[in-house]
Amino acid sequence: MDVDLRKLRYFVAVAEESHFGRAAERLHITQPVLSRQIRALEHEVGAQLFIRGRQSTELTAAGGQLLEDARPLLAAAQALVLRVQQAERGAATFTVGFMPGITVTRAVREFTARHPELDVQVVRTSWDTQVRSVHEGVLDVSFVRLPVEHRGLTLRPLFHEPRVAVLPARHRLAGKQSLGIADLAAEQLLQDPDAVPEWRDLPGRSSAGEAGSWPVFHTVEEKLEHVATSGGVLVLPLSTAAYYTHTDVAHVPIDDIGPNEVCLAWSADRRSPLLSEFADIAAEQH
């Protein structure tokens, strides 16, 4: 059976919106057309994908599995088109992503010296884009901070570093030499809780620390401003906290959680020798 990528895109839109009407608006098609396409997809895969309600649409177990598999498949298709277009233009590029606080200069310089024919570019990423941009073909390799979803990736461990709590400068914990993750149980975490599973899984964590009641921030700068002006805390790798200077925040080592691990990531379905060569260089530099 051949899977229709267009139907998969329609399916992902409905799953993400949890509503056929909103998904149809997002896709710029009519709702009846979208409903027919989803019914056709359900017929093709032989499973019901959604439980349709008046107010919302929920995934079935089969739909949840399809969503998990569809996202990397669609990203790989997009990456394929991008690489073909680059080849058509004769564009010999190699793009390296990096997270804030990670220095890639020496590795990029060494790789560029070995391959002067390549246009080597660097792109700063975020927690949301460090892996997604690899799957989508925007990046050839990416220096990523764990934890990340491993599916579809090759990961090469590089180094690790301590993590610190970033607090308002006048916070009761700001002057301590170190603290434990349980000391932050009652605090509002201003980042994806999955990035700090030790905080997320604290027993008896109070509702004051629950995620979802604060705005979503997309950059470290936004998060730091919120820490300084409105409170809340972050748990960051030491190099990231040190990279940003802000007189109204302080960072304190957390002594009872593991370090942050940095890896080099690239798409598992790519076999270019340039990828493993750059990984070797990056490992030597760290």
PDB file of C-alpha atoms in Angstrom:
ATOM      1  CA  MET A   1       0.000   0.000   0.000  1.00  0.00           C
ATOM      2  CA  ASP A   2       1.280   3.454  -0.942  1.00  0.00           C
ATOM      3  CA  VAL A   3       0.803   6.179   1.678  1.00  0.00           C
ATOM      4  CA  ASP A   4      -0.469   9.499   0.331  1.00  0.00           C
ATOM      5  CA  LEU A   5       1.657  12.226   1.914  1.00  0.00           C
ATOM      6  CA  ARG A   6      -1.038  14.822   1.324  1.00  0.00           C
ATOM      7  CA  LYS A   7      -3.532  12.805   3.361  1.00  0.00           C
ATOM      8  CA  LEU A   8      -0.897  12.416   6.070  1.00  0.00           C
ATOM      9  CA  ARG A   9      -0.436  16.196   6.201  1.00  0.00           C
ATOM     10  CA  TYR A  10      -4.200  16.600   6.506  1.00  0.00           C
ATOM     11  CA  PHE A  11      -4.270  13.999   9.270  1.00  0.00           C
ATOM     12  CA  VAL A  12      -1.487  15.723  11.255  1.00  0.00           C
ATOM     13  CA  ALA A  13      -3.302  19.051  10.986  1.00  0.00           C
ATOM     14  CA  VAL A  14      -6.509  17.565  12.419  1.00  0.00           C
ATOM     15  CA  ALA A  15      -4.552  15.806  15.175  1.00  0.00           C
ATOM     16  CA  GLU A  16      -2.746  19.005  16.152  1.00  0.00           C
ATOM     17  CA  GLU A  17      -5.859  21.180  16.046  1.00  0.00           C
ATOM     18  CA  SER A  18      -8.186  18.562  17.610  1.00  0.00           C
ATOM     19  CA  HIS A  19     -10.902  20.053  15.412  1.00  0.00           C
ATOM     20  CA  PHE A  20     -11.822  19.509  11.757  1.00  0.00           C
ATOM     21  CA  GLY A  21     -12.987  23.104  11.235  1.00  0.00           C
ATOM     22  CA  ARG A  22      -9.776  24.690  12.541  1.00  0.00           C
ATOM     23  CA  ALA A  23      -7.670  22.197  10.620  1.00  0.00           C
ATOM     24  CA  ALA A  24      -9.555  22.993   7.405  1.00  0.00           C
ATOM     25  CA  GLU A  25      -8.900  26.719   7.920  1.00  0.00           C
ATOM     26  CA  ARG A  26      -5.215  26.034   8.541  1.00  0.00           C
ATOM     27  CA  LEU A  27      -4.997  23.931   5.365  1.00  0.00           C
ATOM     28  CA  HIS A  28      -7.053  26.398   3.285  1.00  0.00           C
ATOM     29  CA  ILE A  29      -9.555  23.743   2.215  1.00  0.00           C
ATOM     30  CA  THR A  30     -13.223  23.178   3.026  1.00  0.00           C
ATOM     31  CA  GLN A  31     -14.230  21.006   5.954  1.00  0.00           C
ATOM     32  CA  PRO A  32     -16.193  18.489   3.806  1.00  0.00           C
ATOM     33  CA  VAL A  33     -13.127  17.950   1.612  1.00  0.00           C
ATOM     34  CA  LEU A  34     -10.953  17.422   4.683  1.00  0.00           C
ATOM     35  CA  SER A  35     -13.455  14.956   6.181  1.00  0.00           C
ATOM     36  CA  ARG A  36     -13.517  12.938   2.960  1.00  0.00           C
ATOM     37  CA  GLN A  37      -9.719  12.803   2.834  1.00  0.00           C
ATOM     38  CA  ILE A  38      -9.504  11.580   6.430  1.00  0.00           C
ATOM     39  CA  ARG A  39     -12.158   8.923   5.814  1.00  0.00           C
ATOM     40  CA  ALA A  40     -10.209   7.795   2.750  1.00  0.00           C
ATOM     41  CA  LEU A  41      -7.021   7.580   4.827  1.00  0.00           C
ATOM     42  CA  GLU A  42      -8.813   5.544   7.491  1.00  0.00           C
ATOM     43  CA  HIS A  43     -10.003   3.172   4.768  1.00  0.00           C
ATOM     44  CA  GLU A  44      -6.465   2.879   3.372  1.00  0.00           C
ATOM     45  CA  VAL A  45      -4.824   2.080   6.703  1.00  0.00           C
ATOM     46  CA  GLY A  46      -7.735  -0.045   7.894  1.00  0.00           C
ATOM     47  CA  ALA A  47      -8.252   1.718  11.205  1.00  0.00           C
ATOM     48  CA  GLN A  48     -10.330   4.455  12.785  1.00  0.00           C
ATOM     49  CA  LEU A  49      -8.044   7.381  13.528  1.00  0.00           C
ATOM     50  CA  PHE A  50     -10.316   9.853  15.319  1.00  0.00           C
ATOM     51  CA  ILE A  51     -13.200   9.872  17.770  1.00  0.00           C
ATOM     52  CA  ARG A  52     -15.314  12.714  16.442  1.00  0.00           C
ATOM     53  CA  GLY A  53     -17.214  14.888  18.914  1.00  0.00           C
ATOM     54  CA  ARG A  54     -19.190  18.124  18.656  1.00  0.00           C
ATOM     55  CA  GLN A  55     -16.629  20.233  20.466  1.00  0.00           C
ATOM     56  CA  SER A  56     -13.382  18.424  19.709  1.00  0.00           C
ATOM     57  CA  THR A  57     -11.796  15.496  17.925  1.00  0.00           C
ATOM     58  CA  GLU A  58      -9.647  12.970  19.779  1.00  0.00           C
ATOM     59  CA  LEU A  59      -7.118  10.482  18.481  1.00  0.00           C
ATOM     60  CA  THR A  60      -7.749   6.772  18.820  1.00  0.00           C
ATOM     61  CA  ALA A  61      -4.879   4.487  19.805  1.00  0.00           C
ATOM     62  CA  ALA A  62      -4.299   3.817  16.098  1.00  0.00           C
ATOM     63  CA  GLY A  63      -4.379   7.540  15.406  1.00  0.00           C
ATOM     64  CA  GLY A  64      -1.810   8.176  18.122  1.00  0.00           C
ATOM     65  CA  GLN A  65       0.517   5.623  16.556  1.00  0.00           C
ATOM     66  CA  LEU A  66       0.045   7.117  13.105  1.00  0.00           C
ATOM     67  CA  LEU A  67       0.785  10.612  14.415  1.00  0.00           C
ATOM     68  CA  GLU A  68       4.007   9.386  16.008  1.00  0.00           C
ATOM     69  CA  ASP A  69       5.123   7.847  12.719  1.00  0.00           C
ATOM     70  CA  ALA A  70       3.737  10.498  10.351  1.00  0.00           C
ATOM     71  CA  ARG A  71       5.709  13.475  11.638  1.00  0.00           C
ATOM     72  CA  PRO A  72       9.200  12.082  10.906  1.00  0.00           C
ATOM     73  CA  LEU A  73       7.960  10.689   7.580  1.00  0.00           C
ATOM     74  CA  LEU A  74       6.680  14.105   6.460  1.00  0.00           C
ATOM     75  CA  ALA A  75       9.860  15.795   7.693  1.00  0.00           C
ATOM     76  CA  ALA A  76      11.990  13.309   5.739  1.00  0.00           C
ATOM     77  CA  ALA A  77       9.961  13.996   2.595  1.00  0.00           C
ATOM     78  CA  GLN A  78      10.473  17.734   3.029  1.00  0.00           C
ATOM     79  CA  ALA A  79      14.205  17.210   3.578  1.00  0.00           C
ATOM     80  CA  LEU A  80      14.419  15.093   0.418  1.00  0.00           C
ATOM     81  CA  VAL A  81      12.860  17.860  -1.680  1.00  0.00           C
ATOM     82  CA  LEU A  82      15.179  20.455  -0.145  1.00  0.00           C
ATOM     83  CA  ARG A  83      18.317  18.428  -0.898  1.00  0.00           C
ATOM     84  CA  VAL A  84      17.187  17.730  -4.467  1.00  0.00           C
ATOM     85  CA  GLN A  85      16.584  21.449  -5.023  1.00  0.00           C
ATOM     86  CA  GLN A  86      20.028  22.258  -3.631  1.00  0.00           C
ATOM     87  CA  ALA A  87      21.595  19.704  -5.966  1.00  0.00           C
ATOM     88  CA  GLU A  88      19.729  21.220  -8.919  1.00  0.00           C
ATOM     89  CA  ARG A  89      21.153  24.652  -8.059  1.00  0.00           C
ATOM     90  CA  GLY A  90      24.619  23.188  -7.647  1.00  0.00           C
ATOM     91  CA  ALA A  91      24.634  24.432  -4.063  1.00  0.00           C
ATOM     92  CA  ALA A  92      27.505  22.759  -2.183  1.00  0.00           C
ATOM     93  CA  THR A  93      26.513  23.718   1.349  1.00  0.00           C
ATOM     94  CA  PHE A  94      26.934  22.171   4.773  1.00  0.00           C
ATOM     95  CA  THR A  95      24.872  23.667   7.584  1.00  0.00           C
ATOM     96  CA  VAL A  96      25.657  23.274  11.276  1.00  0.00           C
ATOM     97  CA  GLY A  97      23.147  24.031  14.033  1.00  0.00           C
ATOM     98  CA  PHE A  98      24.106  24.901  17.593  1.00  0.00           C
ATOM     99  CA  MET A  99      22.308  25.639  20.846  1.00  0.00           C
ATOM    100  CA  PRO A 100      23.050  28.768  22.935  1.00  0.00           C
ATOM    101  CA  GLY A 101      26.219  28.411  24.985  1.00  0.00           C
ATOM    102  CA  ILE A 102      27.806  25.829  22.671  1.00  0.00           C
ATOM    103  CA  THR A 103      30.865  27.053  20.788  1.00  0.00           C
ATOM    104  CA  VAL A 104      31.359  25.411  17.393  1.00  0.00           C
ATOM    105  CA  THR A 105      34.028  27.710  15.964  1.00  0.00           C
ATOM    106  CA  ARG A 106      37.013  25.347  16.064  1.00  0.00           C
ATOM    107  CA  ALA A 107      35.127  22.406  14.584  1.00  0.00           C
ATOM    108  CA  VAL A 108      33.674  24.535  11.788  1.00  0.00           C
ATOM    109  CA  ARG A 109      37.057  26.096  10.992  1.00  0.00           C
ATOM    110  CA  GLU A 110      38.755  22.701  10.795  1.00  0.00           C
ATOM    111  CA  PHE A 111      35.995  21.266   8.605  1.00  0.00           C
ATOM    112  CA  THR A 112      36.059  24.322   6.315  1.00  0.00           C
ATOM    113  CA  ALA A 113      39.847  24.053   5.956  1.00  0.00           C
ATOM    114  CA  ARG A 114      39.481  20.446   4.840  1.00  0.00           C
ATOM    115  CA  HIS A 115      36.636  21.251   2.422  1.00  0.00           C
ATOM    116  CA  PRO A 116      37.152  24.693   0.866  1.00  0.00           C
ATOM    117  CA  GLU A 117      34.681  23.741  -1.876  1.00  0.00           C
ATOM    118  CA  LEU A 118      31.830  23.753   0.653  1.00  0.00           C
ATOM    119  CA  ASP A 119      29.884  26.763   1.840  1.00  0.00           C
ATOM    120  CA  VAL A 120      29.764  25.909   5.555  1.00  0.00           C
ATOM    121  CA  GLN A 121      27.071  27.821   7.426  1.00  0.00           C
ATOM    122  CA  VAL A 122      26.128  27.968  11.105  1.00  0.00           C
ATOM    123  CA  VAL A 123      22.601  28.460  12.458  1.00  0.00           C
ATOM    124  CA  ARG A 124      21.586  29.025  16.075  1.00  0.00           C
ATOM    125  CA  THR A 125      18.773  26.718  17.155  1.00  0.00           C
ATOM    126  CA  SER A 126      16.391  26.517  20.106  1.00  0.00           C
ATOM    127  CA  TRP A 127      14.919  23.739  22.218  1.00  0.00           C
ATOM    128  CA  ASP A 128      12.042  23.503  19.723  1.00  0.00           C
ATOM    129  CA  THR A 129      14.146  23.507  16.536  1.00  0.00           C
ATOM    130  CA  GLN A 130      17.395  21.704  17.416  1.00  0.00           C
ATOM    131  CA  VAL A 131      16.058  18.344  16.201  1.00  0.00           C
ATOM    132  CA  ARG A 132      13.182  19.414  13.964  1.00  0.00           C
ATOM    133  CA  SER A 133      15.541  21.322  11.665  1.00  0.00           C
ATOM    134  CA  VAL A 134      17.602  18.162  11.155  1.00  0.00           C
ATOM    135  CA  HIS A 135      14.536  16.118  10.209  1.00  0.00           C
ATOM    136  CA  GLU A 136      13.371  18.860   7.842  1.00  0.00           C
ATOM    137  CA  GLY A 137      16.731  19.025   6.067  1.00  0.00           C
ATOM    138  CA  VAL A 138      17.452  22.614   7.109  1.00  0.00           C
ATOM    139  CA  LEU A 139      20.541  21.417   9.020  1.00  0.00           C
ATOM    140  CA  ASP A 140      23.046  18.765   8.033  1.00  0.00           C
ATOM    141  CA  VAL A 141      24.206  18.349  11.631  1.00  0.00           C
ATOM    142  CA  SER A 142      23.142  19.902  14.906  1.00  0.00           C
ATOM    143  CA  PHE A 143      24.804  20.249  18.296  1.00  0.00           C
ATOM    144  CA  VAL A 144      21.871  19.237  20.497  1.00  0.00           C
ATOM    145  CA  ARG A 145      21.242  19.233  24.215  1.00  0.00           C
ATOM    146  CA  LEU A 146      19.622  16.099  25.587  1.00  0.00           C
ATOM    147  CA  PRO A 147      16.986  14.927  26.208  1.00  0.00           C
ATOM    148  CA  VAL A 148      15.734  14.678  22.616  1.00  0.00           C
ATOM    149  CA  GLU A 149      13.620  12.143  20.757  1.00  0.00           C
ATOM    150  CA  HIS A 150      16.167   9.681  19.316  1.00  0.00           C
ATOM    151  CA  ARG A 151      13.955   8.288  16.574  1.00  0.00           C
ATOM    152  CA  GLY A 152      15.336   8.982  13.100  1.00  0.00           C
ATOM    153  CA  LEU A 153      18.611  10.390  14.407  1.00  0.00           C
ATOM    154  CA  THR A 154      22.213   9.313  14.709  1.00  0.00           C
ATOM    155  CA  LEU A 155      23.682  10.768  17.902  1.00  0.00           C
ATOM    156  CA  ARG A 156      27.384  11.176  18.712  1.00  0.00           C
ATOM    157  CA  PRO A 157      28.084  12.072  22.381  1.00  0.00           C
ATOM    158  CA  LEU A 158      30.483  14.999  22.728  1.00  0.00           C
ATOM    159  CA  PHE A 159      30.604  16.374  26.280  1.00  0.00           C
ATOM    160  CA  HIS A 160      28.521  17.148  29.342  1.00  0.00           C
ATOM    161  CA  GLU A 161      28.320  20.009  31.803  1.00  0.00           C
ATOM    162  CA  PRO A 162      26.630  20.877  35.118  1.00  0.00           C
ATOM    163  CA  ARG A 163      23.168  22.374  35.282  1.00  0.00           C
ATOM    164  CA  VAL A 164      22.206  25.420  37.326  1.00  0.00           C
ATOM    165  CA  ALA A 165      19.009  27.050  38.568  1.00  0.00           C
ATOM    166  CA  VAL A 166      18.425  30.538  37.167  1.00  0.00           C
ATOM    167  CA  LEU A 167      16.525  32.689  39.665  1.00  0.00           C
ATOM    168  CA  PRO A 168      15.568  36.327  40.251  1.00  0.00           C
ATOM    169  CA  ALA A 169      18.550  38.082  41.866  1.00  0.00           C
ATOM    170  CA  ARG A 170      16.517  38.770  45.036  1.00  0.00           C
ATOM    171  CA  HIS A 171      15.125  35.251  45.320  1.00  0.00           C
ATOM    172  CA  ARG A 172      15.512  33.547  48.704  1.00  0.00           C
ATOM    173  CA  LEU A 173      17.733  30.862  47.093  1.00  0.00           C
ATOM    174  CA  ALA A 174      19.881  33.180  44.970  1.00  0.00           C
ATOM    175  CA  GLY A 175      22.693  33.511  47.521  1.00  0.00           C
ATOM    176  CA  LYS A 176      23.142  29.791  48.224  1.00  0.00           C
ATOM    177  CA  GLN A 177      26.305  27.932  47.236  1.00  0.00           C
ATOM    178  CA  SER A 178      24.184  25.119  45.779  1.00  0.00           C
ATOM    179  CA  LEU A 179      20.681  23.715  46.019  1.00  0.00           C
ATOM    180  CA  GLY A 180      18.723  20.538  45.359  1.00  0.00           C
ATOM    181  CA  ILE A 181      16.092  20.103  42.685  1.00  0.00           C
ATOM    182  CA  ALA A 182      13.442  19.625  45.423  1.00  0.00           C
ATOM    183  CA  ASP A 183      14.125  23.224  46.507  1.00  0.00           C
ATOM    184  CA  LEU A 184      12.449  24.279  43.244  1.00  0.00           C
ATOM    185  CA  ALA A 185       9.308  22.171  43.702  1.00  0.00           C
ATOM    186  CA  ALA A 186       7.085  25.147  44.501  1.00  0.00           C
ATOM    187  CA  GLU A 187       8.542  27.370  41.783  1.00  0.00           C
ATOM    188  CA  GLN A 188       7.088  28.075  38.334  1.00  0.00           C
ATOM    189  CA  LEU A 189       9.314  26.458  35.689  1.00  0.00           C
ATOM    190  CA  LEU A 190       9.530  28.646  32.577  1.00  0.00           C
ATOM    191  CA  GLN A 191      10.478  25.913  30.120  1.00  0.00           C
ATOM    192  CA  ASP A 192       9.230  22.621  28.775  1.00  0.00           C
ATOM    193  CA  PRO A 193       9.064  20.295  31.819  1.00  0.00           C
ATOM    194  CA  ASP A 194      10.317  17.449  29.611  1.00  0.00           C
ATOM    195  CA  ALA A 195      13.630  19.329  29.414  1.00  0.00           C
ATOM    196  CA  VAL A 196      13.944  18.943  33.198  1.00  0.00           C
ATOM    197  CA  PRO A 197      12.449  15.523  33.985  1.00  0.00           C
ATOM    198  CA  GLU A 198      13.929  15.642  37.505  1.00  0.00           C
ATOM    199  CA  TRP A 199      11.692  18.647  38.281  1.00  0.00           C
ATOM    200  CA  ARG A 200       8.728  17.282  36.344  1.00  0.00           C
ATOM    201  CA  ASP A 201       8.750  14.021  38.326  1.00  0.00           C
ATOM    202  CA  LEU A 202       9.206  15.476  41.810  1.00  0.00           C
ATOM    203  CA  PRO A 203       6.810  13.753  44.242  1.00  0.00           C
ATOM    204  CA  GLY A 204       4.327  16.083  45.860  1.00  0.00           C
ATOM    205  CA  ARG A 205       5.164  19.000  43.599  1.00  0.00           C
ATOM    206  CA  SER A 206       2.722  21.812  44.396  1.00  0.00           C
ATOM    207  CA  SER A 207       0.265  23.265  41.886  1.00  0.00           C
ATOM    208  CA  ALA A 208       2.300  26.498  41.951  1.00  0.00           C
ATOM    209  CA  GLY A 209       4.897  24.648  39.937  1.00  0.00           C
ATOM    210  CA  GLU A 210       2.563  23.225  37.333  1.00  0.00           C
ATOM    211  CA  ALA A 211       3.372  23.977  33.699  1.00  0.00           C
ATOM    212  CA  GLY A 212       0.836  25.411  31.317  1.00  0.00           C
ATOM    213  CA  SER A 213      -0.405  28.428  33.300  1.00  0.00           C
ATOM    214  CA  TRP A 214       2.275  30.796  31.996  1.00  0.00           C
ATOM    215  CA  PRO A 215       2.986  32.101  28.501  1.00  0.00           C
ATOM    216  CA  VAL A 216       5.103  30.006  26.171  1.00  0.00           C
ATOM    217  CA  PHE A 217       8.564  31.452  25.618  1.00  0.00           C
ATOM    218  CA  HIS A 218      10.614  30.608  22.545  1.00  0.00           C
ATOM    219  CA  THR A 219      14.009  32.137  23.349  1.00  0.00           C
ATOM    220  CA  VAL A 220      16.320  32.159  26.345  1.00  0.00           C
ATOM    221  CA  GLU A 221      16.271  35.955  26.277  1.00  0.00           C
ATOM    222  CA  GLU A 222      12.491  36.002  26.751  1.00  0.00           C
ATOM    223  CA  LYS A 223      12.711  33.522  29.604  1.00  0.00           C
ATOM    224  CA  LEU A 224      15.427  35.500  31.382  1.00  0.00           C
ATOM    225  CA  GLU A 225      13.414  38.708  31.141  1.00  0.00           C
ATOM    226  CA  HIS A 226      10.460  36.920  32.686  1.00  0.00           C
ATOM    227  CA  VAL A 227      12.638  35.550  35.494  1.00  0.00           C
ATOM    228  CA  ALA A 228      13.913  39.062  36.189  1.00  0.00           C
ATOM    229  CA  THR A 229      10.599  40.899  35.995  1.00  0.00           C
ATOM    230  CA  SER A 230       7.915  38.415  37.027  1.00  0.00           C
ATOM    231  CA  GLY A 231       9.633  35.534  38.761  1.00  0.00           C
ATOM    232  CA  GLY A 232       9.820  31.898  37.841  1.00  0.00           C
ATOM    233  CA  VAL A 233      12.925  29.766  37.411  1.00  0.00           C
ATOM    234  CA  LEU A 234      14.905  28.005  34.697  1.00  0.00           C
ATOM    235  CA  VAL A 235      17.198  25.000  34.810  1.00  0.00           C
ATOM    236  CA  LEU A 236      19.965  25.541  32.279  1.00  0.00           C
ATOM    237  CA  PRO A 237      23.375  24.142  31.401  1.00  0.00           C
ATOM    238  CA  LEU A 238      26.116  26.215  33.016  1.00  0.00           C
ATOM    239  CA  SER A 239      27.482  27.462  29.684  1.00  0.00           C
ATOM    240  CA  THR A 240      24.045  28.710  28.615  1.00  0.00           C
ATOM    241  CA  ALA A 241      23.503  30.560  31.890  1.00  0.00           C
ATOM    242  CA  ALA A 242      26.993  32.073  31.675  1.00  0.00           C
ATOM    243  CA  TYR A 243      26.498  33.058  28.029  1.00  0.00           C
ATOM    244  CA  TYR A 244      23.734  35.508  28.937  1.00  0.00           C
ATOM    245  CA  THR A 245      24.647  38.290  31.348  1.00  0.00           C
ATOM    246  CA  HIS A 246      21.724  39.823  33.224  1.00  0.00           C
ATOM    247  CA  THR A 247      22.161  41.870  36.396  1.00  0.00           C
ATOM    248  CA  ASP A 248      18.717  40.965  37.722  1.00  0.00           C
ATOM    249  CA  VAL A 249      19.104  37.185  37.664  1.00  0.00           C
ATOM    250  CA  ALA A 250      21.437  34.782  39.430  1.00  0.00           C
ATOM    251  CA  HIS A 251      22.358  31.171  38.846  1.00  0.00           C
ATOM    252  CA  VAL A 252      23.035  28.554  41.503  1.00  0.00           C
ATOM    253  CA  PRO A 253      24.468  25.039  40.951  1.00  0.00           C
ATOM    254  CA  ILE A 254      22.060  22.126  41.422  1.00  0.00           C
ATOM    255  CA  ASP A 255      24.013  19.409  43.184  1.00  0.00           C
ATOM    256  CA  ASP A 256      21.681  16.403  42.966  1.00  0.00           C
ATOM    257  CA  ILE A 257      20.805  16.077  39.270  1.00  0.00           C
ATOM    258  CA  GLY A 258      22.921  14.784  36.430  1.00  0.00           C
ATOM    259  CA  PRO A 259      24.745  16.994  33.946  1.00  0.00           C
ATOM    260  CA  ASN A 260      23.423  18.143  30.608  1.00  0.00           C
ATOM    261  CA  GLU A 261      24.788  16.040  27.748  1.00  0.00           C
ATOM    262  CA  VAL A 262      25.617  17.542  24.364  1.00  0.00           C
ATOM    263  CA  CYS A 263      25.602  15.356  21.262  1.00  0.00           C
ATOM    264  CA  LEU A 264      26.004  15.875  17.555  1.00  0.00           C
ATOM    265  CA  ALA A 265      22.860  14.779  15.699  1.00  0.00           C
ATOM    266  CA  TRP A 266      22.153  14.052  12.058  1.00  0.00           C
ATOM    267  CA  SER A 267      19.496  12.190  10.107  1.00  0.00           C
ATOM    268  CA  ALA A 268      19.850   8.421  10.484  1.00  0.00           C
ATOM    269  CA  ASP A 269      18.877   7.801   6.862  1.00  0.00           C
ATOM    270  CA  ARG A 270      21.781   9.819   5.449  1.00  0.00           C
ATOM    271  CA  ARG A 271      25.067   8.129   4.595  1.00  0.00           C
ATOM    272  CA  SER A 272      27.269  11.030   3.450  1.00  0.00           C
ATOM    273  CA  PRO A 273      30.888  10.588   4.628  1.00  0.00           C
ATOM    274  CA  LEU A 274      30.914  14.323   5.373  1.00  0.00           C
ATOM    275  CA  LEU A 275      28.607  13.703   8.317  1.00  0.00           C
ATOM    276  CA  SER A 276      30.849  11.194  10.058  1.00  0.00           C
ATOM    277  CA  GLU A 277      33.908  13.309   9.242  1.00  0.00           C
ATOM    278  CA  PHE A 278      32.405  16.367  10.877  1.00  0.00           C
ATOM    279  CA  ALA A 279      31.380  14.235  13.872  1.00  0.00           C
ATOM    280  CA  ASP A 280      34.960  13.043  14.282  1.00  0.00           C
ATOM    281  CA  ILE A 281      36.229  16.615  14.157  1.00  0.00           C
ATOM    282  CA  ALA A 282      33.633  17.785  16.677  1.00  0.00           C
ATOM    283  CA  ALA A 283      34.565  14.935  19.042  1.00  0.00           C
ATOM    284  CA  GLU A 284      38.270  15.814  18.782  1.00  0.00           C
ATOM    285  CA  GLN A 285      37.540  19.455  19.594  1.00  0.00           C
ATOM    286  CA  HIS A 286      35.601  18.541  22.742  1.00  0.00           C
TER     287      HIS A 286
END
